[in-house]
CSV table of N, CA and C in Angstrom, one decimal:
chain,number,residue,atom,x,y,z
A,785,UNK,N,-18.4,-17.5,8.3
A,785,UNK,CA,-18.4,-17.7,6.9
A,785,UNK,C,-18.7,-16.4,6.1
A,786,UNK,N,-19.5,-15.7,6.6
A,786,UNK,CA,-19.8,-14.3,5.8
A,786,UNK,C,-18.7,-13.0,6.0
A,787,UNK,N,-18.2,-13.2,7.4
A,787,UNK,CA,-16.8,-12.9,6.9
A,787,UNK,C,-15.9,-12.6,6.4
A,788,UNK,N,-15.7,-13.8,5.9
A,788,UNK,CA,-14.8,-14.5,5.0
A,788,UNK,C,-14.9,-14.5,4.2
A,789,UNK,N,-16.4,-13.9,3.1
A,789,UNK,CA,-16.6,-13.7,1.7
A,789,UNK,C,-16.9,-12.5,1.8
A,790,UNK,N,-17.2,-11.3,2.9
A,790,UNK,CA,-16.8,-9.7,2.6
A,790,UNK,C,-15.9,-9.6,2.3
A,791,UNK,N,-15.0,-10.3,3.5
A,791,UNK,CA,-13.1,-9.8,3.8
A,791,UNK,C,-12.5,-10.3,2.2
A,792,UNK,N,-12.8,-11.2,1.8
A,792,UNK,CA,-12.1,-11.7,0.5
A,792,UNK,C,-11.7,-11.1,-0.5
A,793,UNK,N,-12.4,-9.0,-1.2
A,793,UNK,CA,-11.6,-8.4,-1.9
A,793,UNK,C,-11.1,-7.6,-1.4
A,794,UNK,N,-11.2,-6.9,0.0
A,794,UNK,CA,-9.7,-6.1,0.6
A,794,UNK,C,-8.4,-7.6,0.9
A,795,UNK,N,-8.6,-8.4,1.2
A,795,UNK,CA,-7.4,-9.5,1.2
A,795,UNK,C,-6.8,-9.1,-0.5
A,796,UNK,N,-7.7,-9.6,-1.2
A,796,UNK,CA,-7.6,-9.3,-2.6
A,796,UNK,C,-6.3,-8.6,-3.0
A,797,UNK,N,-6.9,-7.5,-2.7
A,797,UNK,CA,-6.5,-5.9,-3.4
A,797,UNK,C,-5.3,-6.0,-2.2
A,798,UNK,N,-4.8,-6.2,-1.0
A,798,UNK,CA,-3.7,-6.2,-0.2
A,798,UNK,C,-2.6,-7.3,-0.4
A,799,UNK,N,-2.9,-8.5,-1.0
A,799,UNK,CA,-2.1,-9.4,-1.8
A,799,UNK,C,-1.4,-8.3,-3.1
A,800,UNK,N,-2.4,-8.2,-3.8
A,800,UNK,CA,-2.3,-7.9,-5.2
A,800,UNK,C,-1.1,-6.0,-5.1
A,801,UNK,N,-1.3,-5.7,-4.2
A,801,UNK,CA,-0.1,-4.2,-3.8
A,801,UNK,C,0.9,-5.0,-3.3
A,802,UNK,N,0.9,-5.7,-2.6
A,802,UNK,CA,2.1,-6.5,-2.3
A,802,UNK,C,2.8,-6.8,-3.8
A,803,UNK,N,2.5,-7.7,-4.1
A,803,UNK,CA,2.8,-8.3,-5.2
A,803,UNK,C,3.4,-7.0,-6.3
A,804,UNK,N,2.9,-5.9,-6.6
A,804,UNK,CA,3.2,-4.6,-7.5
A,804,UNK,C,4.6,-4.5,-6.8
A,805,UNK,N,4.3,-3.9,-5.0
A,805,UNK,CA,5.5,-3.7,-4.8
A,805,UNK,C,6.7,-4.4,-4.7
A,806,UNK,N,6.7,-5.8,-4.6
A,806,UNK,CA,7.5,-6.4,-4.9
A,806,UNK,C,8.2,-6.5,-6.5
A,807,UNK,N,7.3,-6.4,-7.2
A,807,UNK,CA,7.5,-6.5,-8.9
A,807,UNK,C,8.5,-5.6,-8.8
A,808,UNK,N,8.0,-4.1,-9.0
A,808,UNK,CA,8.6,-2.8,-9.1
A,808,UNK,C,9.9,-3.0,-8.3
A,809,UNK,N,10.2,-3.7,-7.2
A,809,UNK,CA,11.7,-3.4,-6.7
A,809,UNK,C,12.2,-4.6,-7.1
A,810,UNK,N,12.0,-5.6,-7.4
A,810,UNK,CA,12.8,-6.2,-8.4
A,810,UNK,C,13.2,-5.9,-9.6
A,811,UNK,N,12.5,-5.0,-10.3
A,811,UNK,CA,12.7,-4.3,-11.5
A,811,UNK,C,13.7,-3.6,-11.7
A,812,UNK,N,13.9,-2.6,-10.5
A,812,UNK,CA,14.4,-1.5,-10.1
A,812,UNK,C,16.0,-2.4,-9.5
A,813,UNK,N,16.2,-3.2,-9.0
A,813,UNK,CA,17.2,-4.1,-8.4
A,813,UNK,C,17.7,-4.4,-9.3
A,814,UNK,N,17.1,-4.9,-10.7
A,814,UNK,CA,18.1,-5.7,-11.6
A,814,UNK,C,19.1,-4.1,-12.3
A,815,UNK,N,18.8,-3.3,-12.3
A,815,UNK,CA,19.8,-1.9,-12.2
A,815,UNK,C,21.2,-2.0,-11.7
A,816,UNK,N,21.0,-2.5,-10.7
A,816,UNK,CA,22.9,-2.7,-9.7
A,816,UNK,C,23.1,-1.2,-9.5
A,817,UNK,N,22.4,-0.5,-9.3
A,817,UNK,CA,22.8,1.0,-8.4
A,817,UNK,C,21.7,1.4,-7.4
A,818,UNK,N,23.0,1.4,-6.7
A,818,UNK,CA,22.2,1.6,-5.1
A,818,UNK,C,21.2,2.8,-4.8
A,819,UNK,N,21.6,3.8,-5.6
A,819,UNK,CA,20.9,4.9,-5.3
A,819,UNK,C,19.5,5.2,-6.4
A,820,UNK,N,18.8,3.7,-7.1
A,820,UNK,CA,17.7,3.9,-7.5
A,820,UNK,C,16.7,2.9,-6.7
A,821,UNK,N,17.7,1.8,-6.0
A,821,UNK,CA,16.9,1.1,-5.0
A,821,UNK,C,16.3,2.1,-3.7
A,822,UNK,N,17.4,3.3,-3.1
A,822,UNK,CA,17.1,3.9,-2.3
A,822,UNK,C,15.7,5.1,-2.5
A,823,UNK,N,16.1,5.3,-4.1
A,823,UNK,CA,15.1,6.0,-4.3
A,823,UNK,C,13.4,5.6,-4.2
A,824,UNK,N,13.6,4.4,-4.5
A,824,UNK,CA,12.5,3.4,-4.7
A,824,UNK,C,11.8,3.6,-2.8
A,825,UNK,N,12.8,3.4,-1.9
A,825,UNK,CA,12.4,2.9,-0.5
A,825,UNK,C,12.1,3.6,0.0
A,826,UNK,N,12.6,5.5,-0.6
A,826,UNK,CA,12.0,6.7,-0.1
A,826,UNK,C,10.6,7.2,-0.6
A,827,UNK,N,10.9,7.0,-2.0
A,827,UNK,CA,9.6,6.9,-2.5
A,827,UNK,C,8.1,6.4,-2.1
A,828,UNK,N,8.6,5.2,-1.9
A,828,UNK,CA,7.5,4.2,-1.3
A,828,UNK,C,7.1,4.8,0.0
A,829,UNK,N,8.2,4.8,0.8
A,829,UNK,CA,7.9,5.4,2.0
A,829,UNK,C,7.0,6.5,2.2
A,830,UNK,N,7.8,7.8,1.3
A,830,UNK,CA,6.7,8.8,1.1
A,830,UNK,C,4.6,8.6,0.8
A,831,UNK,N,4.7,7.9,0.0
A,831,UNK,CA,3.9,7.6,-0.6
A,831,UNK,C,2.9,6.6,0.6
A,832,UNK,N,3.7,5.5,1.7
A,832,UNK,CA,2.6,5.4,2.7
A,832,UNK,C,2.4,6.3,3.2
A,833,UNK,N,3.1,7.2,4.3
A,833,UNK,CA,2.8,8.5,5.0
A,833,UNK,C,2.0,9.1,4.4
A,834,UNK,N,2.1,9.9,3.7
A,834,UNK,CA,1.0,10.3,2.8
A,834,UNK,C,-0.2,9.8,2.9
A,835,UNK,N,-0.6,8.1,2.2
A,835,UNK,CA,-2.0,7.7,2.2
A,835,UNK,C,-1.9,7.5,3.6
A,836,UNK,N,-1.4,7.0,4.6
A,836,UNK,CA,-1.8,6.6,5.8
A,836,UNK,C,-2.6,8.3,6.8
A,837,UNK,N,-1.8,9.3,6.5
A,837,UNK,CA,-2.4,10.5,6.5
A,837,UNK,C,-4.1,11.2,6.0
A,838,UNK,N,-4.2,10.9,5.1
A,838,UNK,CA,-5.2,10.7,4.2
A,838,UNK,C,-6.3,9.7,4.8
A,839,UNK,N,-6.0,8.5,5.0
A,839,UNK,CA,-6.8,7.6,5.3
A,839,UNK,C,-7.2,7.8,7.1
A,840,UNK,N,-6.3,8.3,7.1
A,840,UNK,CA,-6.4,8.7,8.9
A,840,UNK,C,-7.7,10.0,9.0
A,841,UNK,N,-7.3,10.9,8.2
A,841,UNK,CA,-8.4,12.2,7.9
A,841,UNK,C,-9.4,11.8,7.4
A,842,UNK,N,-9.9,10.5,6.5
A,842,UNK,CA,-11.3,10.1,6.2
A,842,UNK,C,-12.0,9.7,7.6
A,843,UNK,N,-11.1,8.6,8.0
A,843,UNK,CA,-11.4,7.8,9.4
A,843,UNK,C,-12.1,9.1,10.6
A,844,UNK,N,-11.3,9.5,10.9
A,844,UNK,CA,-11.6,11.0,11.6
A,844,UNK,C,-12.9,11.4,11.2
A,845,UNK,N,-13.1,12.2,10.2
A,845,UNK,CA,-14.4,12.5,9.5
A,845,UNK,C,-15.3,11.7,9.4
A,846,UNK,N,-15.7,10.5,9.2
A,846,UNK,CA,-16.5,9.4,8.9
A,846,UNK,C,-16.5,9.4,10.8
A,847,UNK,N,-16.0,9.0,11.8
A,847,UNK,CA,-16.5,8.8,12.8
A,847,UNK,C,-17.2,10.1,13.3
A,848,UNK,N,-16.4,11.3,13.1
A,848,UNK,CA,-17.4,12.4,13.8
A,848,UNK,C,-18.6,12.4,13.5
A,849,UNK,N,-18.7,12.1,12.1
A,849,UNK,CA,-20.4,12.5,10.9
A,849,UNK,C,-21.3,10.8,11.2
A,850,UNK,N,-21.0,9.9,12.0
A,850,UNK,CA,-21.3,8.8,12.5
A,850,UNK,C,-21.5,8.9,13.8
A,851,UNK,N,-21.1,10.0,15.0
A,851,UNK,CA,-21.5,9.9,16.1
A,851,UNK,C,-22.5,10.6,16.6
């Protein structure tokens, strides 16, 4: 049960990105050109690499300065 009421605003906040990025590409979709949807998918793409990079280098740090 305590679980379940930590985990409840990262679920939150990971619903709630979903939902933006869904918004945003249906936005972008009602356009009818292919090459702002693709920009959209590179974009995005870019943009996890990046934080996933980032979030990888905290992780890293946070365990060395924890062990």
């Amino acid at each position: 049960r305590n679980v379940v009421r930590v985990s409840m605003p990262i679920i939150t906040a990971q619903v709630l990105s979903a939902l933006i990025r869904m918004a945003n590409l249906a936005y972008v979709g009602y356009t009818d050109d292919a090459k702002n949807i693709a920009a959209y998918g590179l974009g995005n793409s870019y943009i996890n690499i990046t934080s996933l990079f980032i979030q990888y280098g905290f992780t890293a740090a946070i365990a060395t300065l924890c062990s």
